[in-house]
Tab-separated table of C-alpha atoms in Angstrom:
chain	number	residue	atom	x	y	z
A	1	MET	CA	0.000	0.000	0.000
A	2	ILE	CA	2.797	2.417	0.907
A	3	LEU	CA	4.712	1.848	-2.325
A	4	GLU	CA	1.558	2.060	-4.418
A	5	LYS	CA	0.491	5.375	-2.881
A	6	ALA	CA	4.045	6.741	-2.960
A	7	LYS	CA	4.302	5.912	-6.693
A	8	GLU	CA	1.009	7.681	-7.403
A	9	VAL	CA	2.109	10.799	-5.500
A	10	LEU	CA	5.603	10.945	-7.049
A	11	GLU	CA	4.203	10.567	-10.537
A	12	GLU	CA	2.407	13.881	-9.989
A	13	TYR	CA	4.536	15.756	-7.420
A	14	GLY	CA	8.284	16.100	-7.038
A	15	LEU	CA	8.669	15.686	-3.282
A	16	CYS	CA	11.828	15.750	-1.186
A	17	ASN	CA	12.534	12.850	1.161
A	18	HIS	CA	11.126	14.802	4.140
A	19	CYS	CA	7.786	15.485	2.465
A	20	LEU	CA	7.566	11.968	0.986
A	21	GLY	CA	8.324	10.242	4.274
A	22	ARG	CA	5.945	12.571	6.148
A	23	LEU	CA	2.983	11.143	4.167
A	24	PHE	CA	3.489	7.874	6.090
A	25	ALA	CA	4.780	9.287	9.399
A	26	LYS	CA	2.255	7.391	11.531
A	27	LEU	CA	3.306	3.990	10.167
A	28	GLY	CA	6.734	3.630	11.728
A	29	THR	CA	9.607	5.052	13.750
A	30	GLY	CA	12.614	7.011	12.587
A	31	SER	CA	12.791	10.360	10.840
A	32	ASN	CA	10.609	11.327	7.909
A	33	GLU	CA	13.723	11.944	5.827
A	34	GLU	CA	14.996	8.391	6.427
A	35	ARG	CA	11.536	6.995	5.703
A	36	GLY	CA	11.315	8.956	2.456
A	37	LYS	CA	14.768	7.762	1.361
A	38	ALA	CA	13.852	4.132	2.041
A	39	ILE	CA	10.533	4.380	0.189
A	40	ARG	CA	12.231	5.996	-2.812
A	41	LEU	CA	14.963	3.356	-2.903
A	42	VAL	CA	12.587	0.377	-2.670
A	43	LEU	CA	10.263	1.946	-5.234
A	44	GLU	CA	13.098	2.353	-7.729
A	45	MET	CA	14.274	-1.227	-7.116
A	46	GLU	CA	10.794	-2.702	-7.593
A	47	THR	CA	9.697	-0.620	-10.589
A	48	GLY	CA	13.012	0.095	-12.274
A	49	LEU	CA	11.843	3.697	-12.662
A	50	ASN	CA	13.820	6.773	-11.613
A	51	PHE	CA	12.247	8.606	-8.679
A	52	GLU	CA	15.285	10.704	-7.788
A	53	GLU	CA	14.821	13.402	-5.144
A	54	PRO	CA	14.219	16.768	-6.901
A	55	ASP	CA	16.467	19.800	-6.435
A	56	GLU	CA	13.425	21.766	-5.224
A	57	CYS	CA	10.451	20.131	-3.546
A	58	ASP	CA	7.025	20.928	-5.014
A	59	LEU	CA	5.587	21.162	-1.504
A	60	CYS	CA	8.138	22.614	0.929
A	61	GLY	CA	10.342	24.436	-1.569
A	62	GLY	CA	13.444	22.993	0.102
A	63	VAL	CA	13.010	24.518	3.601
A	64	PHE	CA	14.376	21.396	5.283
A	65	ARG	CA	17.695	21.852	3.507
A	66	LYS	CA	17.895	25.325	5.034
A	67	ILE	CA	17.662	24.154	8.656
A	68	PRO	CA	21.289	25.251	9.415
A	69	GLU	CA	20.472	28.726	8.089
A	70	PHE	CA	17.363	28.913	10.280
A	71	VAL	CA	19.395	27.821	13.314
A	72	ASP	CA	21.723	30.788	12.783
A	73	LEU	CA	18.740	33.140	12.447
A	74	CYS	CA	17.349	31.838	15.730
A	75	ILE	CA	20.688	32.232	17.507
A	76	GLU	CA	20.874	35.841	16.329
A	77	ALA	CA	17.320	36.506	17.553
A	78	VAL	CA	17.981	35.213	21.089
A	79	LYS	CA	21.480	36.643	21.571
A	80	ASP	CA	20.363	39.272	24.138
A	81	TYR	CA	18.379	36.838	26.317
A	82	GLU	CA	19.394	34.453	29.061
A	83	PHE	CA	17.481	31.171	28.828
A	84	GLU	CA	17.849	27.460	29.407
A	85	THR	CA	14.745	26.047	27.724
A	86	PHE	CA	13.016	26.808	24.438
A	87	ARG	CA	10.276	25.736	22.077
A	88	ILE	CA	10.187	26.179	18.314
A	89	GLY	CA	7.069	27.334	16.494
A	90	SER	CA	6.562	28.185	12.836
A	91	ARG	CA	4.218	29.936	10.443
A	92	PHE	CA	3.928	28.450	6.981
A	93	PRO	CA	2.083	30.248	4.157
A	94	GLN	CA	-1.534	29.178	3.898
A	95	GLU	CA	-1.028	27.920	0.350
A	96	ILE	CA	1.568	25.390	1.597
A	97	ILE	CA	-0.786	24.138	4.321
A	98	GLU	CA	-3.642	23.842	1.826
A	99	LYS	CA	-1.469	22.117	-0.784
A	100	GLU	CA	-0.440	19.486	1.743
A	101	ARG	CA	-4.096	18.870	2.645
A	102	GLU	CA	-4.979	18.592	-1.039
A	103	ILE	CA	-2.358	15.866	-1.497
A	104	TRP	CA	-3.669	13.976	1.534
A	105	THR	CA	-7.237	14.211	0.259
A	106	LYS	CA	-6.441	13.395	-3.375
A	107	PHE	CA	-4.443	10.275	-2.549
A	108	LYS	CA	-6.461	9.326	0.548
A	109	ILE	CA	-3.492	9.724	2.880
A	110	GLU	CA	-4.500	9.156	6.520
A	111	THR	CA	-1.043	8.603	7.975
A	112	GLY	CA	0.540	12.000	7.377
A	113	GLU	CA	2.130	14.518	9.727
A	114	PRO	CA	1.679	18.302	9.172
A	115	ILE	CA	4.684	20.055	7.675
A	116	ASN	CA	5.009	22.589	10.484
A	117	ARG	CA	5.222	19.832	13.103
A	118	GLU	CA	8.186	18.192	11.385
A	119	PHE	CA	9.848	21.538	10.722
A	120	ASN	CA	9.525	22.546	14.397
A	121	ARG	CA	10.977	19.237	15.542
A	122	GLU	CA	13.925	19.200	13.131
A	123	LEU	CA	14.802	22.852	13.743
A	124	GLY	CA	14.477	22.286	17.492
A	125	LYS	CA	16.881	19.345	17.422
A	126	ALA	CA	19.451	21.284	15.401
A	127	PHE	CA	19.108	24.389	17.608
A	128	ALA	CA	19.551	22.294	20.763
A	129	VAL	CA	22.707	20.672	19.405
A	130	LYS	CA	24.284	23.990	18.443
A	131	THR	CA	23.322	25.945	21.592
A	132	GLY	CA	23.220	23.301	24.325
A	133	LYS	CA	19.749	24.532	25.347
A	134	LYS	CA	16.863	22.160	26.067
A	135	PRO	CA	13.474	21.931	24.311
A	136	SER	CA	10.522	22.163	26.694
A	137	THR	CA	6.738	22.371	26.679
A	138	ASN	CA	7.002	25.115	29.322
A	139	PRO	CA	10.002	27.041	28.018
A	140	ASP	CA	11.762	30.308	28.834
A	141	LEU	CA	11.491	31.324	25.165
A	142	VAL	CA	9.294	30.414	22.221
A	143	ILE	CA	11.038	31.019	18.886
A	144	VAL	CA	8.590	31.409	16.004
A	145	VAL	CA	10.085	31.101	12.516
A	146	GLU	CA	8.500	32.055	9.202
A	147	PRO	CA	10.500	29.816	6.826
A	148	PHE	CA	9.559	31.571	3.595
A	149	SER	CA	10.085	35.172	4.797
A	150	LYS	CA	12.951	34.179	7.121
A	151	LYS	CA	11.452	36.266	9.898
A	152	VAL	CA	11.996	35.186	13.511
A	153	GLU	CA	9.731	36.281	16.356
A	154	LEU	CA	10.441	35.784	20.057
A	155	GLN	CA	7.831	35.101	22.692
A	156	VAL	CA	9.644	35.570	25.999
A	157	ASN	CA	7.798	33.912	28.832
A	158	PRO	CA	7.535	35.992	32.020
A	159	ILE	CA	9.139	35.259	35.366
A	160	TYR	CA	7.008	35.252	38.516
A	161	VAL	CA	8.461	36.044	41.933
A	162	ALA	CA	6.534	35.896	45.197
A	163	GLY	CA	7.376	37.417	48.543
A	164	ARG	CA	6.064	39.560	51.363
A	165	TYR	CA	6.540	43.278	51.827
A	166	ARG	CA	6.634	45.448	54.919
A	167	LYS	CA	5.778	49.150	54.576
A	168	LEU	CA	7.721	50.842	57.349
A	169	VAL	CA	6.547	54.436	56.868
A	170	ARG	CA	3.250	56.197	56.362
A	171	GLY	CA	2.494	58.379	53.373
A	172	ILE	CA	3.284	55.879	50.592
A	173	PRO	CA	0.516	54.306	48.477
A	174	GLN	CA	0.747	50.668	47.499
A	175	THR	CA	0.608	51.481	43.782
A	176	PRO	CA	1.414	54.734	41.900
A	177	ALA	CA	-1.074	57.508	42.650
A	178	PRO	CA	-1.341	61.208	41.712
A	179	GLY	CA	0.548	63.459	44.105
A	180	PHE	CA	2.988	60.782	45.296
A	181	LYS	CA	6.544	60.473	44.006
A	182	GLU	CA	6.833	56.785	44.816
A	183	SER	CA	4.868	53.783	45.999
A	184	VAL	CA	5.466	50.315	47.371
A	185	ALA	CA	5.164	49.033	43.802
A	186	THR	CA	7.678	51.506	42.312
A	187	ILE	CA	10.258	50.843	45.047
A	188	ILE	CA	9.961	47.078	44.558
A	189	CYS	CA	9.739	47.138	40.759
A	190	ARG	CA	12.723	49.470	40.380
A	191	ALA	CA	15.015	46.727	41.676
A	192	PHE	CA	13.346	43.917	39.722
A	193	ARG	CA	13.527	45.909	36.472
A	194	LYS	CA	17.218	46.590	36.985
A	195	HIS	CA	18.212	43.005	37.798
A	196	PHE	CA	15.996	41.118	35.329
A	197	ASN	CA	16.103	43.776	32.582
A	198	GLY	CA	12.385	43.501	31.878
A	199	LYS	CA	9.075	45.204	32.607
A	200	CYS	CA	7.810	44.622	36.158
A	201	VAL	CA	4.134	44.335	37.135
A	202	PHE	CA	3.362	44.381	40.875
A	203	LYS	CA	0.290	42.767	42.461
A	204	GLY	CA	-0.447	42.712	46.187
A	205	ALA	CA	-2.724	40.315	48.054
A	206	GLY	CA	-5.015	43.103	49.254
A	207	ARG	CA	-3.860	46.622	50.048
A	208	GLU	CA	-3.464	49.143	52.843
A	209	ASP	CA	-4.172	52.880	52.771
A	210	VAL	CA	-1.485	55.482	52.158
A	211	ASP	CA	-1.344	56.370	55.873
A	212	VAL	CA	-1.269	52.756	57.091
A	213	ARG	CA	1.925	50.841	57.814
A	214	MET	CA	2.261	47.142	56.926
A	215	LEU	CA	4.350	45.469	59.637
A	216	GLY	CA	4.984	41.967	61.015
A	217	ARG	CA	5.895	39.405	58.355
A	218	GLY	CA	4.430	41.636	55.694
A	219	ARG	CA	1.787	41.330	52.993
A	220	PRO	CA	2.040	38.661	50.275
A	221	PHE	CA	2.737	39.994	46.803
A	222	VAL	CA	3.703	38.781	43.342
A	223	VAL	CA	5.747	40.494	40.666
A	224	GLU	CA	5.562	39.458	37.034
A	225	ILE	CA	8.652	40.335	34.986
A	226	LYS	CA	7.699	40.545	31.328
A	227	ARG	CA	10.234	39.851	28.544
A	228	PRO	CA	13.163	39.476	30.963
A	229	LYS	CA	16.577	39.490	29.354
A	230	LYS	CA	18.189	38.129	32.515
A	231	ARG	CA	16.976	35.034	34.370
A	232	LYS	CA	19.908	33.903	36.508
A	233	ILE	CA	19.412	36.397	39.305
A	234	ASP	CA	20.298	36.079	42.986
A	235	LEU	CA	17.053	37.139	44.676
A	236	GLU	CA	18.990	38.039	47.828
A	237	ASP	CA	20.640	40.848	45.843
A	238	VAL	CA	17.211	42.128	44.805
A	239	GLU	CA	16.025	41.887	48.403
A	240	ARG	CA	18.990	43.863	49.731
A	241	GLU	CA	18.510	46.624	47.181
A	242	ILE	CA	14.816	47.057	47.995
A	243	ASN	CA	15.452	46.957	51.744
A	244	SER	CA	18.076	49.709	51.462
A	245	SER	CA	15.190	52.137	50.766
A	246	ARG	CA	14.372	51.995	54.500
A	247	LYS	CA	10.761	52.583	53.500
A	248	VAL	CA	9.827	49.174	52.146
A	249	GLU	CA	11.313	45.796	53.054
A	250	VAL	CA	10.761	42.481	51.295
A	251	LEU	CA	11.341	38.955	52.545
A	252	ASP	CA	10.894	35.354	51.418
A	253	LEU	CA	11.476	36.132	47.714
A	254	ARG	CA	11.146	33.009	45.570
A	255	LEU	CA	10.468	31.987	41.985
A	256	ILE	CA	6.965	30.626	41.392
A	257	THR	CA	4.754	29.364	38.570
A	258	PRO	CA	1.819	31.322	37.070
A	259	ARG	CA	-0.575	28.959	38.854
A	260	GLU	CA	1.115	29.621	42.201
A	261	ALA	CA	0.881	33.367	41.497
A	262	GLU	CA	-2.874	33.090	41.021
A	263	GLU	CA	-3.233	31.048	44.226
A	264	ILE	CA	-1.286	33.611	46.257
A	265	LEU	CA	-3.331	36.527	44.967
A	266	THR	CA	-6.709	34.830	45.483
A	267	ARG	CA	-5.920	33.152	48.801
A	268	ARG	CA	-8.036	34.311	51.725
A	269	HIS	CA	-6.565	36.067	54.724
A	270	ARG	CA	-7.343	37.209	58.212
A	271	LYS	CA	-5.681	40.431	59.353
A	272	LEU	CA	-4.367	41.601	62.699
A	273	TYR	CA	-4.584	45.375	63.150
A	274	GLU	CA	-3.619	47.932	65.737
A	275	ALA	CA	-5.491	51.245	65.737
A	276	LEU	CA	-5.089	54.394	67.802
A	277	VAL	CA	-8.658	55.524	68.448
A	278	TYR	CA	-9.576	59.141	69.282
A	279	VAL	CA	-12.798	59.920	71.147
A	280	LYS	CA	-13.477	63.659	71.172
A	281	ASP	CA	-15.839	63.544	74.162
A	282	GLY	CA	-13.484	61.381	76.179
A	283	VAL	CA	-13.271	57.684	76.973
A	284	SER	CA	-12.851	55.624	80.145
A	285	ARG	CA	-11.263	52.263	80.888
A	286	GLU	CA	-14.722	50.780	81.380
A	287	GLU	CA	-15.805	52.033	77.949
A	288	VAL	CA	-12.733	50.513	76.330
A	289	GLU	CA	-13.580	47.203	78.005
A	290	LYS	CA	-17.135	47.484	76.666
A	291	VAL	CA	-15.840	48.015	73.101
A	292	VAL	CA	-13.580	44.986	73.418
A	293	ARG	CA	-16.374	42.849	74.844
A	294	GLU	CA	-18.949	43.765	72.183
A	295	LEU	CA	-16.584	43.520	69.208
A	296	THR	CA	-15.092	40.132	70.134
A	297	GLY	CA	-16.834	37.540	67.961
A	298	ALA	CA	-19.112	40.198	66.420
A	299	GLU	CA	-20.483	39.972	62.880
A	300	ILE	CA	-20.066	43.319	61.188
A	301	ARG	CA	-22.461	44.460	58.473
A	302	GLN	CA	-20.534	46.950	56.406
A	303	ARG	CA	-21.852	48.850	53.449
A	304	THR	CA	-19.114	49.943	51.068
A	305	PRO	CA	-17.442	53.006	52.649
A	306	ARG	CA	-18.216	56.319	51.029
A	307	ARG	CA	-14.513	57.043	50.497
A	308	VAL	CA	-14.102	54.089	48.122
A	309	LEU	CA	-17.446	54.167	46.326
A	310	ASN	CA	-15.750	55.370	43.151
A	311	SER	CA	-13.771	52.113	42.941
A	312	ARG	CA	-15.956	49.542	44.764
A	313	ALA	CA	-19.493	48.290	44.193
A	314	ASP	CA	-22.022	49.717	46.661
A	315	LEU	CA	-23.115	46.649	48.599
A	316	VAL	CA	-23.250	45.256	52.130
A	317	ARG	CA	-20.534	42.831	53.214
A	318	VAL	CA	-20.639	40.712	56.343
A	319	ARG	CA	-17.302	40.264	58.072
A	320	LYS	CA	-16.288	38.940	61.478
A	321	VAL	CA	-14.124	40.268	64.300
A	322	TYR	CA	-12.541	37.209	65.923
A	323	LYS	CA	-10.701	38.885	68.736
A	324	ALA	CA	-10.390	42.384	70.218
A	325	GLU	CA	-8.020	43.851	72.813
A	326	GLY	CA	-7.977	47.406	74.131
A	327	GLU	CA	-5.638	49.617	76.139
A	328	LEU	CA	-6.492	53.061	77.487
A	329	ILE	CA	-3.811	55.620	76.584
A	330	ASP	CA	-5.290	58.837	77.980
A	331	ASP	CA	-8.711	60.370	78.510
A	332	LYS	CA	-9.315	60.718	74.758
A	333	HIS	CA	-7.260	57.877	73.224
A	334	PHE	CA	-7.124	54.120	73.406
A	335	LYS	CA	-5.372	51.399	71.410
A	336	LEU	CA	-7.517	48.754	69.780
A	337	ARG	CA	-6.055	45.508	68.486
A	338	LEU	CA	-8.331	43.491	66.200
A	339	LEU	CA	-8.145	40.098	64.492
A	340	THR	CA	-10.677	40.190	61.625
A	341	ASP	CA	-11.710	38.762	58.312
A	342	GLY	CA	-10.026	40.283	55.300
A	343	GLY	CA	-12.166	42.839	53.534
A	344	LEU	CA	-13.239	44.637	56.716
A	345	TYR	CA	-12.569	48.373	56.563
A	346	ILE	CA	-11.139	49.185	59.991
A	347	LYS	CA	-11.416	52.976	59.871
A	348	GLU	CA	-15.142	52.640	59.213
A	349	LEU	CA	-15.453	49.943	61.885
A	350	ILE	CA	-14.305	52.635	64.291
A	351	SER	CA	-16.173	55.663	62.941
A	352	GLY	CA	-19.339	53.881	61.806
A	353	ASP	CA	-19.256	55.836	58.521
A	354	LYS	CA	-22.564	57.572	59.337
A	355	GLY	CA	-24.296	54.284	60.068
A	356	ARG	CA	-23.001	52.361	57.036
A	357	THR	CA	-21.003	50.046	59.359
A	358	THR	CA	-22.751	48.392	62.283
A	359	PRO	CA	-21.854	47.700	64.989
A	360	SER	CA	-19.011	50.205	65.229
A	361	VAL	CA	-16.905	51.694	68.005
A	362	SER	CA	-18.872	54.948	67.721
A	363	GLU	CA	-22.157	53.053	67.993
A	364	ILE	CA	-20.973	51.031	71.019
A	365	LEU	CA	-19.725	54.150	72.837
A	366	GLY	CA	-22.655	56.309	71.803
A	367	LYS	CA	-20.225	59.056	70.802
A	368	GLU	CA	-18.007	59.892	67.868
A	369	ALA	CA	-14.758	57.977	67.535
A	370	TRP	CA	-12.317	57.793	64.688
A	371	CYS	CA	-9.012	56.224	63.784
A	372	GLU	CA	-5.959	58.446	64.165
A	373	LEU	CA	-3.318	55.829	63.312
A	374	LEU	CA	-3.595	52.333	61.887
A	375	ASP	CA	-1.094	49.531	61.369
A	376	VAL	CA	-1.532	46.093	59.827
A	377	LEU	CA	0.437	43.851	62.166
A	378	GLU	CA	-0.022	40.543	60.356
A	379	VAL	CA	-1.623	39.059	57.234
A	380	LEU	CA	-2.646	35.515	58.118
A	381	GLU	CA	-3.824	32.813	55.737
A	382	ASP	CA	-7.338	31.480	56.223
A	383	ASP	CA	-10.696	31.410	54.461
A	384	ALA	CA	-11.600	35.109	54.530
A	385	ASP	CA	-11.913	37.239	51.416
A	386	VAL	CA	-8.975	39.227	50.080
A	387	GLU	CA	-10.087	42.762	49.477
A	388	GLY	CA	-9.459	46.346	50.581
A	389	ASP	CA	-8.728	46.265	54.279
A	390	SER	CA	-7.926	49.685	55.649
């Protein structure tokens, strides 16, 4: 059957050994070129006819003979990038793809392999031999070759790094904002951009207000470095450079996968806060104890605070306070430490936000109270929502 079909095809098309062997790729092992050579040889021996390989293939135009040239083009394209793994892709003209399908249909070929698949494999093997790099299904780089235009396009896969950040000073937003020269994101990304030589995108697991410090072990975050030219980076060097700002510190930096990045950013957290509460009409030790007693274990119904209505949907969220501790400072101030679900706005928990949060410290005291200072002491993993939390 093979010889009969091969004879019919070669009587109409001058195919190279690659394209001839590829018609029967599913019928055996070995390369398509070797298969094509063997078929041609046996066919000539059995028929006595000359089926010599043509100088230029009617299907591929001789692209397989140019593999060494394409290897050099690929090496030139990747010269500025550090990488260990790669994958080859290709774009063949539509007329070549259609011509191959026409041959399969006309001669009822059901054992063929698409031309681009063989080209990618053969170019990949040659590129690996010459560069010492490894082919991979999850590579650092994807090299896309257009064999007929000789164009080479690079798809540089991003690098993901996870860690935790501590914001040691007030007055810095998490991400760039009008009126602020820098942010947590710009301080962190400045170092990543420099070391990896790529574009840095910062994403935090929740956020704190400009005037809120993030202390303890810090808040989880992920940076995505797009089109990095450098990959062999000592993350301790990046950590030291960020920490030298004395405004933001990072710890536990590590390389992660895209799936791990998504898990970190969608994971639920409880938060431990410390607030300095001001009560204009004065507060007593007994009143502080009452606040602690009534907030511990309380379910808080909180309508979206007015200050964030421009960026949050106006709806009621139910969040829990797991634990509360209080300490009287003077006749108008007390410290309030709270362990809560993520997504609970603490400033509004204290002020009541004109009744939009209930219960609140103001409601419990029966007099106005508001937050003068707020710190996030810890971000703890659990099953609470990740959302705005200041």
